[in-house]
mmCIF file of C-alpha atoms (C1' of nucleotides) in Angstrom:
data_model
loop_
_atom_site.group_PDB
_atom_site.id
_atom_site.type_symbol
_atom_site.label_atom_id
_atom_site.label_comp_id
_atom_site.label_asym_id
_atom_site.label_seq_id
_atom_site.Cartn_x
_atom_site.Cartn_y
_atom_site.Cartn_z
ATOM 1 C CA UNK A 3 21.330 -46.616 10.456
ATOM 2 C CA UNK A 4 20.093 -44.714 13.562
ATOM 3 C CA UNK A 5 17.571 -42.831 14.348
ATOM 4 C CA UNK A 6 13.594 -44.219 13.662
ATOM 5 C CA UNK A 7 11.385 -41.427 13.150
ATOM 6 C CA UNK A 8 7.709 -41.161 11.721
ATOM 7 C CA UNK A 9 7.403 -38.589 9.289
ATOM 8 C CA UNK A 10 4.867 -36.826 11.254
ATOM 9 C CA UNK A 11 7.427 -36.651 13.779
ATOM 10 C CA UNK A 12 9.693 -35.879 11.573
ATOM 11 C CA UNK A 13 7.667 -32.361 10.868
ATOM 12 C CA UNK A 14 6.689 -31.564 14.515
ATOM 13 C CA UNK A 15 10.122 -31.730 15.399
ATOM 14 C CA UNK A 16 11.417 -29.181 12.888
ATOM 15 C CA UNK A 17 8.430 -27.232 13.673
ATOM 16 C CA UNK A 18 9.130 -27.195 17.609
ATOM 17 C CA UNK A 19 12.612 -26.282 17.026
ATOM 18 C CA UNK A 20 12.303 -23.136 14.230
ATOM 19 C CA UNK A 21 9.248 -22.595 16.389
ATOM 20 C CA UNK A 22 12.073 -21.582 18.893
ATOM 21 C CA UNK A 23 14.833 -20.447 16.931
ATOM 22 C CA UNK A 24 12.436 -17.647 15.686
ATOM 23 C CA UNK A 25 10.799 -16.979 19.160
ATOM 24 C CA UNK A 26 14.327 -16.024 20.266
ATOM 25 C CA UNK A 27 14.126 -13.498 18.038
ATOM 26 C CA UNK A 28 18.227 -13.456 17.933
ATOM 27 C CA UNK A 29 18.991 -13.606 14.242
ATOM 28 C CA UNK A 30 16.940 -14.947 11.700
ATOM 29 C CA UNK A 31 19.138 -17.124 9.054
ATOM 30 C CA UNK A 32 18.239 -18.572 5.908
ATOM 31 C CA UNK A 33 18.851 -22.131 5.004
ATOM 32 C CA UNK A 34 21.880 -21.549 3.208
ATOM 33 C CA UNK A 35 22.972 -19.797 6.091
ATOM 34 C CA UNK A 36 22.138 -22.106 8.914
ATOM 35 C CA UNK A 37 23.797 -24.925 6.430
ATOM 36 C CA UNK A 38 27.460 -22.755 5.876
ATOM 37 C CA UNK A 39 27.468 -22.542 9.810
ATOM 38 C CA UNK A 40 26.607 -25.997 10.742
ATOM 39 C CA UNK A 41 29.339 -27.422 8.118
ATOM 40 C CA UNK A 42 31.804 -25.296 9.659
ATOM 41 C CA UNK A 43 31.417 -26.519 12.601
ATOM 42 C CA UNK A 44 30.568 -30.326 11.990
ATOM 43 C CA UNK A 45 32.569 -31.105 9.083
ATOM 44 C CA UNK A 46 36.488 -31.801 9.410
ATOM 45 C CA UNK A 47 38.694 -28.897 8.475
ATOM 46 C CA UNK A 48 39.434 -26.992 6.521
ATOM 47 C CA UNK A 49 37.117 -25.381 4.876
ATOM 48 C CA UNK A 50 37.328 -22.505 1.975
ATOM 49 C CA UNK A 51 34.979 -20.992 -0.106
ATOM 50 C CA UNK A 52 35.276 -22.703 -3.038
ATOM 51 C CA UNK A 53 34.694 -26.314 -1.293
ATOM 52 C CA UNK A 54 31.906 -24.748 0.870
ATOM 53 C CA UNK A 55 30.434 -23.445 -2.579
ATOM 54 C CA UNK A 56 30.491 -26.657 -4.175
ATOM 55 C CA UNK A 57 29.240 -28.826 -1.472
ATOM 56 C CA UNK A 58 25.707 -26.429 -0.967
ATOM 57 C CA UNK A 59 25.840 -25.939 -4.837
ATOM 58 C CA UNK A 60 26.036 -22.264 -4.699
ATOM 59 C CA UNK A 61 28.505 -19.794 -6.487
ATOM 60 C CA UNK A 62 31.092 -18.618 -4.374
ATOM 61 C CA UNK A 63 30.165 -14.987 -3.838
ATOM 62 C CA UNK A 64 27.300 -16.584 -2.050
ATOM 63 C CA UNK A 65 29.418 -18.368 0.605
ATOM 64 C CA UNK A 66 31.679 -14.555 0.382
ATOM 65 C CA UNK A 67 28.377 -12.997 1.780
ATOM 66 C CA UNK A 68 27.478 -15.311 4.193
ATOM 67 C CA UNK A 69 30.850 -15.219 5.346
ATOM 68 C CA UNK A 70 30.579 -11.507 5.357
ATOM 69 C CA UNK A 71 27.334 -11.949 7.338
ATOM 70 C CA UNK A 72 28.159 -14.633 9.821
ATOM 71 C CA UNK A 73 31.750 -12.949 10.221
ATOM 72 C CA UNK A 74 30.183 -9.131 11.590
ATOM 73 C CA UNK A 75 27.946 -11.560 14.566
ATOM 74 C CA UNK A 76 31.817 -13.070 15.036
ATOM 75 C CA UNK A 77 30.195 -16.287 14.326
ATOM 76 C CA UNK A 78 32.644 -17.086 12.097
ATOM 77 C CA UNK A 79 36.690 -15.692 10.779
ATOM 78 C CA UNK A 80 38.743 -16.057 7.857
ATOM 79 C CA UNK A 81 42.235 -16.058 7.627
ATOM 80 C CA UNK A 82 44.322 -16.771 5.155
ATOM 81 C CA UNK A 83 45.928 -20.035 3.959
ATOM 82 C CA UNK A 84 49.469 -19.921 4.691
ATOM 83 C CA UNK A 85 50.581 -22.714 1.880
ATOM 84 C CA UNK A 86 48.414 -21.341 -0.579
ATOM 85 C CA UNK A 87 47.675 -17.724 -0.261
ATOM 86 C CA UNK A 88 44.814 -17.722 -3.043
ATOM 87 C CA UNK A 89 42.688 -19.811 -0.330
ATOM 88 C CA UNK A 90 40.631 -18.722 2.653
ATOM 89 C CA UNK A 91 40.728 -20.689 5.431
ATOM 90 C CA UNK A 92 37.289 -20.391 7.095
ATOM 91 C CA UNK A 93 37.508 -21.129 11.319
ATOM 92 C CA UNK A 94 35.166 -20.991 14.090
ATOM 93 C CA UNK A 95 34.792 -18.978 16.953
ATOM 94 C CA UNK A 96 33.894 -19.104 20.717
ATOM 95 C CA UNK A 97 31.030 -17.604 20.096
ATOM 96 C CA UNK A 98 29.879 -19.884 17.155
ATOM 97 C CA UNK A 99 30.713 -22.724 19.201
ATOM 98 C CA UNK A 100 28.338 -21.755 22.069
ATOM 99 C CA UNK A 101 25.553 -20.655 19.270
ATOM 100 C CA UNK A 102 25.837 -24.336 17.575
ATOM 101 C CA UNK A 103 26.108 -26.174 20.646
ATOM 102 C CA UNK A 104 22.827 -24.246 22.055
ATOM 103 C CA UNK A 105 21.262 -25.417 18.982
ATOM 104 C CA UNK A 106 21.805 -29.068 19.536
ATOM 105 C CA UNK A 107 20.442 -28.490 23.118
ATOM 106 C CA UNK A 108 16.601 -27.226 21.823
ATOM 107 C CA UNK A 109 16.870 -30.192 19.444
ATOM 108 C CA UNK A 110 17.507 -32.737 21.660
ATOM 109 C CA UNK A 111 14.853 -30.981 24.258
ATOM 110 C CA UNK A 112 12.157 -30.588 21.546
ATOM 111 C CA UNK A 113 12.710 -34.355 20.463
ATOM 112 C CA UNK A 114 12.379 -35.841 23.833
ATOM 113 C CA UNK A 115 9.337 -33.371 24.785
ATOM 114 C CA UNK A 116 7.500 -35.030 21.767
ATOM 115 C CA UNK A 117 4.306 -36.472 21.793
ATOM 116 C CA UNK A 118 3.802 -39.793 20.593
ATOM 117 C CA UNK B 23 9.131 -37.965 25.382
ATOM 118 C CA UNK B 24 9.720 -40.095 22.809
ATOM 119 C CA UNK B 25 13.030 -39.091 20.341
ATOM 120 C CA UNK B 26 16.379 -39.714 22.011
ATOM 121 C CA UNK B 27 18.840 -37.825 20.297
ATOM 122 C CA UNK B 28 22.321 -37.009 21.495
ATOM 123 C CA UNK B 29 23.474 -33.183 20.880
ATOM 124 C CA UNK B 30 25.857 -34.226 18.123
ATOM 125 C CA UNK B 31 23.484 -36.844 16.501
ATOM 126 C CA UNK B 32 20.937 -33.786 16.369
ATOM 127 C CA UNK B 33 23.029 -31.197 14.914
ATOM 128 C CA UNK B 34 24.199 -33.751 12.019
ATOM 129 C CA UNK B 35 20.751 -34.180 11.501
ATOM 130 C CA UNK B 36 19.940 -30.437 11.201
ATOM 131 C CA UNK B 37 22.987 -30.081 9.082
ATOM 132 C CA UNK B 38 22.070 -33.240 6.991
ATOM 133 C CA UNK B 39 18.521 -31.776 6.289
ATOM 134 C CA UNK B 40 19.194 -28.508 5.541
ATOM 135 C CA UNK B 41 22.380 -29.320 3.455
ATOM 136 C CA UNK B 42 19.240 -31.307 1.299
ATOM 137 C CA UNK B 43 16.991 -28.534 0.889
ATOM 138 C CA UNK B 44 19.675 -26.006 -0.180
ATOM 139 C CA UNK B 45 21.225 -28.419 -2.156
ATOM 140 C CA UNK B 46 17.606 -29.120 -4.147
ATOM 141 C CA UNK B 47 17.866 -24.947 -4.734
ATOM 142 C CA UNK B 48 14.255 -24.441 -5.157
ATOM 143 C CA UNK B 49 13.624 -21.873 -2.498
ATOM 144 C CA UNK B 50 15.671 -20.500 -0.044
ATOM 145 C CA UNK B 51 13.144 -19.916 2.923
ATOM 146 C CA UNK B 52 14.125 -18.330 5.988
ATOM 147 C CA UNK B 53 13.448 -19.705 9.682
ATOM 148 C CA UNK B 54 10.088 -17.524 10.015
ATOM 149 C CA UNK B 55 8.653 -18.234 6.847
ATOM 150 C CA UNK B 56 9.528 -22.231 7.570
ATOM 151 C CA UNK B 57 8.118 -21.817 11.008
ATOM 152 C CA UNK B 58 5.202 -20.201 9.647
ATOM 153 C CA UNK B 59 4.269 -22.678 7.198
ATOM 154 C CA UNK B 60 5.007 -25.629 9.038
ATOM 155 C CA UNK B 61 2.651 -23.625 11.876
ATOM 156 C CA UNK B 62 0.259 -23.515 9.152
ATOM 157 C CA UNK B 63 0.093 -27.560 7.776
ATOM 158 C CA UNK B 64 0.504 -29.567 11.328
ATOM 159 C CA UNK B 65 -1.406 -27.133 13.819
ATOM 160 C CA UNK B 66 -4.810 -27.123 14.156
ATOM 161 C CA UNK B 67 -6.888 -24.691 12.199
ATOM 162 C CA UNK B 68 -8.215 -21.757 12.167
ATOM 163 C CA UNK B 69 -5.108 -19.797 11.510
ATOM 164 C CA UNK B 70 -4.726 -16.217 11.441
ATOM 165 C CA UNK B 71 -2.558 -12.976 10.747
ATOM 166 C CA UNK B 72 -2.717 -12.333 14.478
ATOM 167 C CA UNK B 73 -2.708 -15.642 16.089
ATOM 168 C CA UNK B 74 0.346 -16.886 13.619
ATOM 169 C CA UNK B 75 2.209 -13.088 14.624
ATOM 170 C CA UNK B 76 1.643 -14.026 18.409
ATOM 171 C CA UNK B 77 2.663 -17.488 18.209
ATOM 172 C CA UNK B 78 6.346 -16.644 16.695
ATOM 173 C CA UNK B 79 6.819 -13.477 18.645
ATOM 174 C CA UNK B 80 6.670 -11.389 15.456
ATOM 175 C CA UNK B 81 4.915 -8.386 14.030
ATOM 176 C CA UNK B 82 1.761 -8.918 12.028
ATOM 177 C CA UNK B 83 3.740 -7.077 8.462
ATOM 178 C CA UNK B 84 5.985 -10.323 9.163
ATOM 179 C CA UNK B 85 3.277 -12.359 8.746
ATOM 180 C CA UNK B 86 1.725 -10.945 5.780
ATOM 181 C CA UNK B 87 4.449 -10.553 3.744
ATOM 182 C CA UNK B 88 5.533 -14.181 4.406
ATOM 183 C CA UNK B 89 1.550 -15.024 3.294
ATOM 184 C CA UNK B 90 2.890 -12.819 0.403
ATOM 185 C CA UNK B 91 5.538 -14.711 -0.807
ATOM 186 C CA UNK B 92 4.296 -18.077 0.059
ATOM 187 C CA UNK B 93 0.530 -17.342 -1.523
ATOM 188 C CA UNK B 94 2.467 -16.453 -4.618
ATOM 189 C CA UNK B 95 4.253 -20.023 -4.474
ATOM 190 C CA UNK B 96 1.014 -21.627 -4.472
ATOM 191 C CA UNK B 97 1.993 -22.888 -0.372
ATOM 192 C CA UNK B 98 -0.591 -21.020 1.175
ATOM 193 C CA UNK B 99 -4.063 -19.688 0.412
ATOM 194 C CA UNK B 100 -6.113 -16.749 2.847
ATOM 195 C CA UNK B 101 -9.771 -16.168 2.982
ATOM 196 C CA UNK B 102 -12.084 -13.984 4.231
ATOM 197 C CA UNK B 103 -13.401 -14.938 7.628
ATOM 198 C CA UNK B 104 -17.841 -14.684 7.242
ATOM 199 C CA UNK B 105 -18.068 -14.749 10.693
ATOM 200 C CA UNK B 106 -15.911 -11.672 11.270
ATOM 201 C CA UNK B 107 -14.503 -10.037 8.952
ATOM 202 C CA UNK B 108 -11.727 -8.204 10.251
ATOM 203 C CA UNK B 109 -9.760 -12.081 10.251
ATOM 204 C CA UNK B 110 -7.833 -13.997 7.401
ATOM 205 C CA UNK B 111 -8.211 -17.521 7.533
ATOM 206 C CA UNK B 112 -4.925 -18.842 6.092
ATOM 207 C CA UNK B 113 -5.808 -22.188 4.336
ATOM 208 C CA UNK B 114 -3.435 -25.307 3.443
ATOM 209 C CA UNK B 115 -2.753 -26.166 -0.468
ATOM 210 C CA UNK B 116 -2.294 -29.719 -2.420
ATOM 211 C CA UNK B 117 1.133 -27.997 -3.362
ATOM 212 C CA UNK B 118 1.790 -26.848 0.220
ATOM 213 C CA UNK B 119 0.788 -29.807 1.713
ATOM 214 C CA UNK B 120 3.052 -32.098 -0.904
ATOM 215 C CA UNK B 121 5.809 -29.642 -0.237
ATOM 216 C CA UNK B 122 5.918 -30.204 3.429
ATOM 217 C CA UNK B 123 5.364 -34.145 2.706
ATOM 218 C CA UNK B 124 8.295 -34.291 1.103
ATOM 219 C CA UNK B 125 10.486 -32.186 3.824
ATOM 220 C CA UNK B 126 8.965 -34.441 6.216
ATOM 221 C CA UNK B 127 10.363 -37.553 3.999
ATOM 222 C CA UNK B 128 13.656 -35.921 3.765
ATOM 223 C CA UNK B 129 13.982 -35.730 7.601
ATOM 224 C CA UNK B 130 12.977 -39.247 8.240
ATOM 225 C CA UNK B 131 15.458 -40.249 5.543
ATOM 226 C CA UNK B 132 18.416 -38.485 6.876
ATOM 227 C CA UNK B 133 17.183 -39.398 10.361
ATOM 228 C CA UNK B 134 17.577 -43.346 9.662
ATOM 229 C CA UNK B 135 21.328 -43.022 7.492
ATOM 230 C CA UNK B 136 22.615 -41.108 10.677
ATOM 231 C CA UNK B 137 25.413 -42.721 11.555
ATOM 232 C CA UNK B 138 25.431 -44.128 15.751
ATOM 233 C "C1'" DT C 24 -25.848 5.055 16.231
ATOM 234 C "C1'" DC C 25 -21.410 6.314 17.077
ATOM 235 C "C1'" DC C 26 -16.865 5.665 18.952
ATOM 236 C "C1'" DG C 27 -13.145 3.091 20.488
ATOM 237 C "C1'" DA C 28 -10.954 -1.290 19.756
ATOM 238 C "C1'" DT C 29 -9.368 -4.755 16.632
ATOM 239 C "C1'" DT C 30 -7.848 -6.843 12.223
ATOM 240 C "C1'" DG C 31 -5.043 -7.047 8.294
ATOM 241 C "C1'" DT C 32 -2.696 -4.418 4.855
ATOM 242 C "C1'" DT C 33 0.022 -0.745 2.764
ATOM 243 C "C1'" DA C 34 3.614 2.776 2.582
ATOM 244 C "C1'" DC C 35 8.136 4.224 3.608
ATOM 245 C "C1'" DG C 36 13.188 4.430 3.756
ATOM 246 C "C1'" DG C 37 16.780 1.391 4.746
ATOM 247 C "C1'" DA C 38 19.408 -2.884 4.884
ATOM 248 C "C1'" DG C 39 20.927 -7.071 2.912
ATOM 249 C "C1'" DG C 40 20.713 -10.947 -0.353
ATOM 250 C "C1'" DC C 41 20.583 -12.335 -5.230
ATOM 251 C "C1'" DG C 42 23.160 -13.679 -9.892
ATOM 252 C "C1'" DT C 43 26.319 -12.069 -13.114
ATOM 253 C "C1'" DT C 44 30.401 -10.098 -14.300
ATOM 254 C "C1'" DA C 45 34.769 -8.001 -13.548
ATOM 255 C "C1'" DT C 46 38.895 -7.702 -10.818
ATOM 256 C "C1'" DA C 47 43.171 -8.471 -7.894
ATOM 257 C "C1'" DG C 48 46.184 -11.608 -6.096
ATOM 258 C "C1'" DT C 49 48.491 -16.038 -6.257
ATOM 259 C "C1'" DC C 50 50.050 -20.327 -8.099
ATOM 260 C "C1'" DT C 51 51.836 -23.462 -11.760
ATOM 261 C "C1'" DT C 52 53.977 -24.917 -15.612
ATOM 262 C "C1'" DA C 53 55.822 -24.650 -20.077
ATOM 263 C "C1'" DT D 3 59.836 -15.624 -16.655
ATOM 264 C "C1'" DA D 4 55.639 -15.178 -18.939
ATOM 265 C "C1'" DA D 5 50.982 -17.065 -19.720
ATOM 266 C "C1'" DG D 6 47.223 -19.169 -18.138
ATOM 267 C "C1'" DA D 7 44.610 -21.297 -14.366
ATOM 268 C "C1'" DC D 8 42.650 -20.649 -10.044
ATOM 269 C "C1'" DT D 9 41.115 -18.286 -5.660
ATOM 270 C "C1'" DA D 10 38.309 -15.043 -3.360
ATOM 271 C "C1'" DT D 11 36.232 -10.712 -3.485
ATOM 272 C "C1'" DA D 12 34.060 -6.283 -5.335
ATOM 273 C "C1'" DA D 13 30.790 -4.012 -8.223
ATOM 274 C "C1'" DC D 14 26.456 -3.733 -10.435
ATOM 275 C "C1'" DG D 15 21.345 -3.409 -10.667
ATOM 276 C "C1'" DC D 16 17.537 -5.843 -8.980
ATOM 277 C "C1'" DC D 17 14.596 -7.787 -5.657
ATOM 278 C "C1'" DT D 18 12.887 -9.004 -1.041
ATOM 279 C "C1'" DC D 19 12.678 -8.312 3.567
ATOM 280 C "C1'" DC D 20 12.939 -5.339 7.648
ATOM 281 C "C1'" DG D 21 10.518 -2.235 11.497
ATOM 282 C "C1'" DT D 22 7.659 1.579 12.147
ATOM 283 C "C1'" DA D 23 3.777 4.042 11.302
ATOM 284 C "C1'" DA D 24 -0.364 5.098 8.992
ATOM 285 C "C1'" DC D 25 -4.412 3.214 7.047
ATOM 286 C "C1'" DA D 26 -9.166 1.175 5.743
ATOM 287 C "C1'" DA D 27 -12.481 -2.112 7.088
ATOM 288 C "C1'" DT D 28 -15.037 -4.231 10.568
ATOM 289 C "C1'" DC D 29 -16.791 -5.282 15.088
ATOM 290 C "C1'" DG D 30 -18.929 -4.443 19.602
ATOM 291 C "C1'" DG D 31 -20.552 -2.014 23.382
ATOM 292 C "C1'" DA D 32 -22.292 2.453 25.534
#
DNA sequence: TCCGATTGTTACGGAGGCGTTATAGTCTTA
DNA sequence: TAAGACTATAACGCCTCCGTAACAATCGGA
C-alpha cells in the first residue's frame, strides 16, 4: 500500500483538480466517460466493448456511444480484430495520449500545492 | 505541498476512483456538477448562483440547472438571501454531506491499495 | 422616486446520452 | 453445412443538458 491520504485531503484534491478540468472549459466528460478513457489508456491491451462493458458494469451500447463520442475528439479509434472479426479492438491515439498524460500533470500539481 | 504523487500513480488513482463510482451506478455526474458540489461542501460559505458560475468559468443557467438536478437528489438545498434578495444561498444537506463523505472514503481507500 | 445595474430563473431549439430492443455480421460446433 | 451463440452497432422514444436570449424581482444611487 502507497499513498497516505486524509480524507479531507482526499476531497480537496478531487475538488482542485475538476476545479480545473472544468475551468478549461475543453470538454466536459461524465464519469463513465473519463473512466472508458483512463482504462484505455492504463489498462493492458486489448480492450473491446464487451470487456470494457463488463468491467464499468454498463451495457455495451453504452461503451458504443462513448466510443462514438471519444472517437469524433480522435481521442480514441477502433479497428477491427483481425482473429476474430466479431470484436472491436479499441486503441489510443496521439492525441489521447497527450490529453491523459496532461491529466496526470494537474494531479500531481494540485496534490503537491495542497495545504496541510 | 504536501501529496507526492508520481504522474502514473495519479492517473491510477483517478482511474481507480472513478472506475468505483461508476461501478456503484447510482448517478452518473458530470465534471461541473462534481466540481460544483464538492465547491459547495469543502469551501467556505456563503455560496451563490453567481459566485459558484464565476468560480468554474461557467454561465449562471449552468449553475442552476446543476442546483436543479442536485436539489432534486436531496444534495443541495437554496434559500432566499434576507439581506438581499436578488442572491440564492445554496446550503449543504445530511444526504449531501454523507454523499461526499463517502467519495472522500473511497479516495483515501483507493489511495492506500495503490500499488508503489 | 425612478432608472440602470444586478441576480437568478425560464424559454427556446438543438445536441447528445439513456435503456431497451432489434439487427447484421461472425464464429463454433454438432 | 446449418443452427445457435456471440459481437458490436443501429433504432427507438425519452430525458437532460447545452448556449443564448429574454425575463421578473430586487437593489442602489442620482
Amino acid at each position: 500500500m502507497s499513498v497516505s491520504l486524509r480524507p479531507s485531503e482526499a476531497l480537496a484534491l478531487w475538488h482542485d483538480v475538476t476545479l480545473d478540468l472544468v475551468r478549461d472549459g475543453s470538454h466536459d466528460f461524465s464519469s463513465r466517460q473519463i473512466t472508458i478513457l483512463l482504462t484505455i489508456y492504463l489498462e493492458q491491451p486489448p480492450h473491446t466493448v464487451r470487456g470494457l462493458a463488463a468491467k464499468l458494469n454498463v451495457t455495451k451500447p453504452v461503451i458504443t456511444r462513448a466510443l462514438d463520442t471519444m472517437g469524433a475528439l480522435d481521442l480514441v479509434t477502433r479497428r477491427r480484430d483481425e482473429k476474430d472479426m466479431r470484436n472491436v479492438i479499441i486503441q489510443r491515439t496521439v492525441k489521447g495520449a497527450l490529453f491523459v498524460e496532461k491529466m496526470g500533470d494537474v494531479i500531481v500539481a494540485r496534490a503537491k500545492e495542497l495545504p496541510r
